[in-house]
């Protein structure tokens, strides 16, 4: 055997380096343990200090959770991993801080609204029922809300959609900048301003109260939300899809109609539903333009109508126990109304969305 071969074989194989990422780590259940311990410490300290507000207990528990996470992770995993865990803990704290009020609102609305919510409540109006007595229903307000929100959607959705298509696909120069500016301004318009604008027109032409005037005011509030959401969804459609369609000789309007809009239909539907959810709870335009009534009026173009937000305000103003129950039940009906519309719209959007394959 040659000397070179013997020298090569004699060289020992180096041992593998330990990975720099290998080391001790906290168990997977540690965040839950820290959360339970933090909550116990916060409740104990709050009880000793005499704090009655559960908000204070929650803030103290969040602070303990972040501190305990950083301290334990620093001792076991090192400061670098501790910073990562603190960032994750802050995200979870913010998530809980956002979910807890929502869950509390839903629980309060359901627990208090379910008392009088039945078939009679949904199929009868307040005609002939004194506000301070039990009885009556929400049928007239439900009919008003459905008609007013429906008319507002029929007016605002096409206008907002076409405006967004213009801004994304065609808009250039001063006109597009002006439209964008006014859309931004309209986004911040208070609802009562839209109501006053229509009220001035109503007084100028001697018109009477009607659900249609209230729907026009709601449409003014709905248009900028639809424009902004649809514009962002259209911008997310890849330009390659447009270029491929145009390269095949398809006109631009047909490309928008058959390629761009179907691709973004899910996001567009979500934006429209957000706009509907916003206007469904507006009260000021209804008070100014629709006036409200306790009778059933199925004609939105003639005479006063009611709506669910107006009904809630009207019943809460009475101040009796029965009116409070009706107000909470109407609030629950309003939440269910928006939720059902959202589910139906998402189902239609999924049905109409382009099919994708592998």
Short mmCIF file of C-alpha atoms in Angstrom, two decimals:
data_model
loop_
_atom_site.label_atom_id
_atom_site.label_comp_id
_atom_site.label_asym_id
_atom_site.label_seq_id
_atom_site.Cartn_x
_atom_site.Cartn_y
_atom_site.Cartn_z
CA UNK A 1 0.00 0.00 0.00
CA UNK A 2 1.41 3.39 -0.92
CA UNK A 3 2.39 6.02 1.63
CA UNK A 4 -0.25 8.47 0.31
CA UNK A 5 -3.01 5.91 0.80
CA UNK A 6 -1.91 5.14 4.36
CA UNK A 7 -1.77 8.86 5.21
CA UNK A 8 -5.26 9.42 3.80
CA UNK A 9 -6.73 6.52 5.74
CA UNK A 10 -5.09 7.64 8.94
CA UNK A 11 -6.90 11.00 9.03
CA UNK A 12 -9.73 10.72 11.62
CA UNK A 13 -13.25 11.65 10.55
CA UNK A 14 -14.31 14.91 12.27
CA UNK A 15 -17.25 14.67 14.66
CA UNK A 16 -20.45 16.39 13.49
CA UNK A 17 -20.93 19.90 14.82
CA UNK A 18 -23.80 20.39 17.17
CA UNK A 19 -26.57 22.44 15.59
CA UNK A 20 -26.72 26.03 16.80
CA UNK A 21 -30.52 25.72 16.95
CA UNK A 22 -30.44 22.67 19.22
CA UNK A 23 -31.04 23.36 22.87
CA UNK A 24 -33.57 23.43 25.63
CA UNK A 25 -37.08 24.61 24.92
CA UNK A 26 -40.26 25.14 26.86
CA UNK A 27 -42.94 22.46 26.61
CA UNK A 28 -45.75 22.96 24.13
CA UNK A 29 -48.31 23.45 26.89
CA UNK A 30 -46.34 26.30 28.47
CA UNK A 31 -48.44 29.15 26.92
CA UNK A 32 -51.61 27.63 28.38
CA UNK A 33 -49.92 27.23 31.74
CA UNK A 34 -48.68 30.82 31.68
CA UNK A 35 -52.16 32.03 30.76
CA UNK A 36 -53.80 30.13 33.64
CA UNK A 37 -51.14 31.29 36.11
CA UNK A 38 -51.42 34.89 34.90
CA UNK A 39 -55.19 34.85 35.26
CA UNK A 40 -54.93 33.40 38.76
CA UNK A 41 -52.37 36.03 39.80
CA UNK A 42 -54.49 38.84 38.33
CA UNK A 43 -57.66 37.66 40.07
CA UNK A 44 -55.84 37.23 43.36
CA UNK A 45 -54.13 40.60 43.23
CA UNK A 46 -57.30 42.33 42.05
CA UNK A 47 -59.30 40.78 44.89
CA UNK A 48 -56.73 41.80 47.48
CA UNK A 49 -56.56 45.33 46.06
CA UNK A 50 -60.35 45.62 45.98
CA UNK A 51 -60.66 46.06 42.23
CA UNK A 52 -64.20 45.33 41.07
CA UNK A 53 -63.66 45.90 37.34
CA UNK A 54 -62.97 42.73 35.35
CA UNK A 55 -61.32 44.92 32.71
CA UNK A 56 -58.59 45.74 35.22
CA UNK A 57 -58.18 42.05 35.99
CA UNK A 58 -57.86 41.28 32.28
CA UNK A 59 -55.24 43.99 31.70
CA UNK A 60 -53.24 42.79 34.69
CA UNK A 61 -53.47 39.16 33.47
CA UNK A 62 -52.23 40.22 30.03
CA UNK A 63 -49.25 41.99 31.60
CA UNK A 64 -48.44 38.96 33.77
CA UNK A 65 -48.71 36.66 30.74
CA UNK A 66 -46.16 38.65 28.72
CA UNK A 67 -43.77 39.02 31.67
CA UNK A 68 -43.95 35.33 32.64
CA UNK A 69 -43.43 34.26 29.03
CA UNK A 70 -40.35 36.44 28.62
CA UNK A 71 -38.86 35.46 31.98
CA UNK A 72 -39.30 31.71 31.53
CA UNK A 73 -38.17 31.73 27.91
CA UNK A 74 -35.07 33.80 28.71
CA UNK A 75 -34.04 31.38 31.45
CA UNK A 76 -34.59 28.24 29.37
CA UNK A 77 -34.27 29.14 25.69
CA UNK A 78 -32.24 32.33 25.60
CA UNK A 79 -33.06 35.98 24.99
CA UNK A 80 -33.46 35.64 21.23
CA UNK A 81 -36.17 33.00 21.49
CA UNK A 82 -37.70 34.94 24.39
CA UNK A 83 -38.21 37.98 22.18
CA UNK A 84 -39.94 35.82 19.60
CA UNK A 85 -42.24 34.35 22.24
CA UNK A 86 -43.04 37.83 23.59
CA UNK A 87 -44.06 38.99 20.12
CA UNK A 88 -46.31 35.94 19.76
CA UNK A 89 -47.75 36.57 23.22
CA UNK A 90 -48.57 40.19 22.35
CA UNK A 91 -50.39 39.02 19.23
CA UNK A 92 -52.45 36.57 21.27
CA UNK A 93 -53.25 39.23 23.86
CA UNK A 94 -54.48 41.60 21.14
CA UNK A 95 -56.56 38.80 19.63
CA UNK A 96 -58.21 38.02 22.96
CA UNK A 97 -58.77 41.75 23.61
CA UNK A 98 -60.64 41.96 20.31
CA UNK A 99 -62.64 38.73 20.70
CA UNK A 100 -63.78 39.16 24.31
CA UNK A 101 -65.92 42.30 23.71
CA UNK A 102 -67.44 40.68 20.63
CA UNK A 103 -68.26 37.49 22.52
CA UNK A 104 -69.68 39.53 25.41
CA UNK A 105 -71.85 41.53 23.00
CA UNK A 106 -73.18 38.40 21.32
CA UNK A 107 -73.85 36.69 24.63
CA UNK A 108 -75.69 39.71 26.06
CA UNK A 109 -77.75 40.18 22.90
CA UNK A 110 -78.70 36.50 22.67
CA UNK A 111 -79.44 36.03 26.37
CA UNK A 112 -81.62 39.14 26.59
CA UNK A 113 -83.16 39.03 23.13
CA UNK A 114 -84.28 35.40 23.27
CA UNK A 115 -86.85 36.21 25.97
CA UNK A 116 -89.51 37.51 23.56
CA UNK A 117 -88.15 36.29 20.21
CA UNK A 118 -90.73 33.89 18.87
CA UNK A 119 -93.09 33.47 15.93
CA UNK A 120 -95.56 36.01 17.31
CA UNK A 121 -92.84 38.64 17.68
CA UNK A 122 -91.70 38.16 14.08
CA UNK A 123 -95.18 38.23 12.54
CA UNK A 124 -96.88 41.11 14.36
CA UNK A 125 -96.41 44.86 14.50
CA UNK A 126 -96.83 47.35 17.34
CA UNK A 127 -100.19 48.58 16.10
CA UNK A 128 -102.51 49.13 19.08
CA UNK A 129 -99.90 48.00 21.64
CA UNK A 130 -98.79 50.61 24.21
CA UNK A 131 -95.01 50.80 24.36
CA UNK A 132 -94.83 50.18 28.11
CA UNK A 133 -96.87 46.96 27.95
CA UNK A 134 -95.84 43.50 26.85
CA UNK A 135 -96.80 42.22 23.42
CA UNK A 136 -96.36 43.48 19.90
CA UNK A 137 -93.74 42.52 17.41
CA UNK A 138 -91.12 43.61 14.92
CA UNK A 139 -92.72 42.61 11.61
CA UNK A 140 -93.26 46.18 10.35
CA UNK A 141 -89.66 47.15 11.16
CA UNK A 142 -88.28 43.99 9.55
CA UNK A 143 -90.21 44.69 6.34
CA UNK A 144 -88.91 48.27 6.32
CA UNK A 145 -85.30 47.21 6.82
CA UNK A 146 -85.46 44.58 4.06
CA UNK A 147 -86.96 47.02 1.56
CA UNK A 148 -84.71 49.96 2.44
CA UNK A 149 -81.49 47.95 2.49
CA UNK A 150 -82.51 46.16 -0.72
CA UNK A 151 -83.22 49.42 -2.57
CA UNK A 152 -79.98 50.96 -1.28
CA UNK A 153 -78.03 47.92 -2.49
CA UNK A 154 -79.68 48.05 -5.93
CA UNK A 155 -78.60 51.68 -6.25
CA UNK A 156 -75.15 51.59 -4.62
CA UNK A 157 -73.73 48.23 -5.70
CA UNK A 158 -73.77 48.87 -9.50
CA UNK A 159 -72.54 52.45 -9.05
CA UNK A 160 -69.72 51.38 -6.75
CA UNK A 161 -68.75 48.44 -8.94
CA UNK A 162 -68.63 50.48 -12.16
CA UNK A 163 -66.70 53.26 -10.42
CA UNK A 164 -64.11 50.78 -9.14
CA UNK A 165 -63.78 49.21 -12.61
CA UNK A 166 -63.20 52.65 -14.11
CA UNK A 167 -60.55 53.57 -11.53
CA UNK A 168 -58.63 50.29 -11.89
CA UNK A 169 -59.02 49.49 -15.60
CA UNK A 170 -59.46 52.86 -17.31
CA UNK A 171 -58.85 55.70 -14.85
CA UNK A 172 -55.97 58.01 -15.65
CA UNK A 173 -55.33 61.71 -15.31
CA UNK A 174 -57.19 64.41 -13.40
CA UNK A 175 -60.64 62.81 -13.58
CA UNK A 176 -59.49 59.60 -11.92
CA UNK A 177 -57.70 61.57 -9.19
CA UNK A 178 -60.83 63.65 -8.60
CA UNK A 179 -63.02 60.56 -8.34
CA UNK A 180 -60.59 58.95 -5.90
CA UNK A 181 -60.50 62.12 -3.80
CA UNK A 182 -64.28 62.38 -3.56
CA UNK A 183 -64.60 58.69 -2.74
CA UNK A 184 -62.17 59.20 0.14
CA UNK A 185 -64.17 62.22 1.32
CA UNK A 186 -67.46 60.33 1.13
CA UNK A 187 -66.02 57.49 3.21
CA UNK A 188 -65.92 59.76 6.24
CA UNK A 189 -69.32 61.40 5.81
CA UNK A 190 -71.49 60.99 8.94
CA UNK A 191 -74.82 59.32 8.31
CA UNK A 192 -76.79 62.32 9.53
CA UNK A 193 -75.17 64.50 6.86
CA UNK A 194 -76.42 62.16 4.15
CA UNK A 195 -79.84 62.31 5.77
CA UNK A 196 -79.81 66.12 5.88
CA UNK A 197 -78.83 66.26 2.20
CA UNK A 198 -81.84 64.16 1.20
CA UNK A 199 -84.04 66.05 3.68
CA UNK A 200 -83.17 69.33 1.95
CA UNK A 201 -84.16 67.82 -1.41
CA UNK A 202 -87.36 66.45 0.13
CA UNK A 203 -88.33 69.89 1.45
CA UNK A 204 -87.41 71.65 -1.80
CA UNK A 205 -89.73 69.44 -3.86
CA UNK A 206 -92.41 69.04 -1.22
CA UNK A 207 -92.01 65.28 -0.91
CA UNK A 208 -93.34 63.24 1.97
CA UNK A 209 -91.50 60.67 4.07
CA UNK A 210 -90.88 57.32 2.45
CA UNK A 211 -88.61 54.34 2.68
CA UNK A 212 -87.15 55.14 -0.75
CA UNK A 213 -85.71 58.45 0.48
CA UNK A 214 -84.13 56.63 3.40
CA UNK A 215 -82.72 54.06 0.97
CA UNK A 216 -81.13 56.83 -1.11
CA UNK A 217 -79.43 58.22 1.99
CA UNK A 218 -78.19 54.72 2.85
CA UNK A 219 -76.93 54.31 -0.72
CA UNK A 220 -74.80 57.46 -0.32
CA UNK A 221 -73.14 55.85 2.69
CA UNK A 222 -72.76 52.51 0.91
CA UNK A 223 -71.15 53.66 -2.36
CA UNK A 224 -67.67 54.59 -1.04
CA UNK A 225 -67.35 51.33 0.89
CA UNK A 226 -68.22 49.32 -2.23
CA UNK A 227 -65.83 51.36 -4.37
CA UNK A 228 -62.89 50.99 -2.00
CA UNK A 229 -63.31 47.26 -1.39
CA UNK A 230 -63.97 46.44 -5.06
CA UNK A 231 -61.01 48.54 -6.15
CA UNK A 232 -58.65 46.64 -3.88
CA UNK A 233 -60.02 43.28 -5.05
CA UNK A 234 -59.60 44.20 -8.72
CA UNK A 235 -56.00 45.25 -8.09
CA UNK A 236 -55.27 41.76 -6.74
CA UNK A 237 -56.21 40.11 -10.05
CA UNK A 238 -52.92 39.19 -11.80
CA UNK A 239 -52.16 41.25 -14.89
CA UNK A 240 -51.13 38.03 -16.65
CA UNK A 241 -54.81 37.04 -16.85
CA UNK A 242 -55.69 40.32 -18.55
CA UNK A 243 -52.73 40.09 -20.93
CA UNK A 244 -53.54 36.49 -21.87
CA UNK A 245 -57.13 37.40 -22.68
CA UNK A 246 -56.16 40.46 -24.67
CA UNK A 247 -53.51 38.45 -26.56
CA UNK A 248 -56.28 36.14 -27.78
CA UNK A 249 -58.05 39.10 -29.32
CA UNK A 250 -60.76 39.44 -26.66
CA UNK A 251 -61.98 43.04 -26.26
CA UNK A 252 -61.12 44.78 -23.04
CA UNK A 253 -64.72 45.11 -21.86
CA UNK A 254 -65.24 41.39 -22.36
CA UNK A 255 -61.98 40.64 -20.55
CA UNK A 256 -63.22 42.62 -17.59
CA UNK A 257 -66.62 40.97 -17.68
CA UNK A 258 -65.49 37.37 -18.22
CA UNK A 259 -62.04 37.24 -16.60
CA UNK A 260 -61.41 40.04 -14.11
CA UNK A 261 -64.77 40.24 -12.34
CA UNK A 262 -65.28 36.45 -11.96
CA UNK A 263 -61.78 36.15 -10.50
CA UNK A 264 -62.47 38.83 -7.90
CA UNK A 265 -66.12 37.98 -7.24
CA UNK A 266 -65.44 36.57 -3.78
CA UNK A 267 -63.74 39.73 -2.53
CA UNK A 268 -66.29 41.97 -4.24
CA UNK A 269 -69.13 40.12 -2.53
CA UNK A 270 -67.42 40.49 0.83
CA UNK A 271 -67.04 44.22 0.25
CA UNK A 272 -70.71 44.60 -0.64
CA UNK A 273 -71.69 42.67 2.48
CA UNK A 274 -69.51 44.93 4.62
CA UNK A 275 -71.29 47.92 3.13
CA UNK A 276 -74.70 46.34 3.80
CA UNK A 277 -73.69 45.59 7.39
CA UNK A 278 -72.73 49.24 7.81
CA UNK A 279 -75.98 50.73 6.50
CA UNK A 280 -78.25 48.13 8.12
CA UNK A 281 -77.64 49.69 11.53
CA UNK A 282 -78.03 53.35 10.59
CA UNK A 283 -80.76 55.25 12.43
CA UNK A 284 -80.26 58.97 11.72
CA UNK A 285 -81.32 58.94 8.03
CA UNK A 286 -84.39 56.88 8.91
CA UNK A 287 -85.42 59.35 11.59
CA UNK A 288 -85.09 62.29 9.19
CA UNK A 289 -86.55 60.79 6.02
CA UNK A 290 -88.74 57.81 6.93
CA UNK A 291 -90.12 59.09 10.28
CA UNK A 292 -91.03 55.63 11.59
CA UNK A 293 -94.43 54.11 12.23
CA UNK A 294 -95.99 51.35 14.29
CA UNK A 295 -98.12 50.17 11.37
CA UNK A 296 -97.19 47.80 8.56
CA UNK A 297 -96.30 49.67 5.36
CA UNK A 298 -95.08 47.44 2.54
CA UNK A 299 -94.81 50.29 0.02
CA UNK A 300 -91.40 51.96 0.33
CA UNK A 301 -92.38 54.74 -2.09
CA UNK A 302 -95.33 56.12 -0.14
CA UNK A 303 -95.71 56.95 3.53
CA UNK A 304 -93.67 56.50 6.66
CA UNK A 305 -91.94 53.22 7.40
CA UNK A 306 -90.03 51.77 10.29
CA UNK A 307 -86.75 49.86 10.41
CA UNK A 308 -84.97 47.66 12.89
CA UNK A 309 -82.49 50.33 14.12
CA UNK A 310 -85.32 52.86 14.48
CA UNK A 311 -87.44 50.26 16.28
CA UNK A 312 -84.60 49.51 18.71
CA UNK A 313 -84.14 53.21 19.48
CA UNK A 314 -87.91 53.70 19.80
CA UNK A 315 -88.35 50.83 22.24
CA UNK A 316 -85.33 51.73 24.32
CA UNK A 317 -86.63 55.29 24.65
CA UNK A 318 -89.88 54.03 26.23
CA UNK A 319 -87.94 52.78 29.23
CA UNK A 320 -90.13 49.90 30.45
CA UNK A 321 -89.01 46.33 31.03
CA UNK A 322 -91.17 45.06 28.16
CA UNK A 323 -89.77 47.66 25.74
CA UNK A 324 -86.21 46.78 26.74
CA UNK A 325 -86.91 43.11 25.95
CA UNK A 326 -88.33 44.08 22.55
CA UNK A 327 -85.29 46.26 21.84
CA UNK A 328 -82.86 43.41 22.60
CA UNK A 329 -84.92 40.98 20.54
CA UNK A 330 -84.91 43.41 17.59
CA UNK A 331 -81.13 43.75 17.94
CA UNK A 332 -80.83 39.97 17.75
CA UNK A 333 -83.04 39.93 14.64
CA UNK A 334 -80.83 42.59 13.05
CA UNK A 335 -77.67 40.55 13.73
CA UNK A 336 -79.32 37.42 12.32
CA UNK A 337 -80.51 39.38 9.27
CA UNK A 338 -76.99 40.55 8.42
CA UNK A 339 -75.53 37.09 9.09
CA UNK A 340 -78.05 35.36 6.82
CA UNK A 341 -77.37 37.86 4.04
CA UNK A 342 -73.64 37.27 4.45
CA UNK A 343 -74.00 33.49 4.22
CA UNK A 344 -76.25 33.71 1.16
CA UNK A 345 -73.89 36.13 -0.60
CA UNK A 346 -70.87 33.92 0.12
CA UNK A 347 -72.72 30.91 -1.23
CA UNK A 348 -73.57 32.75 -4.44
CA UNK A 349 -69.99 34.00 -4.77
CA UNK A 350 -68.60 30.48 -4.37
CA UNK A 351 -71.13 29.16 -6.88
CA UNK A 352 -70.25 31.81 -9.46
CA UNK A 353 -66.50 31.80 -8.87
CA UNK A 354 -64.33 30.27 -11.65
CA UNK A 355 -63.53 26.62 -11.13
CA UNK A 356 -59.87 25.85 -10.54
CA UNK A 357 -58.10 22.55 -11.09
CA UNK A 358 -54.72 21.06 -10.45
#
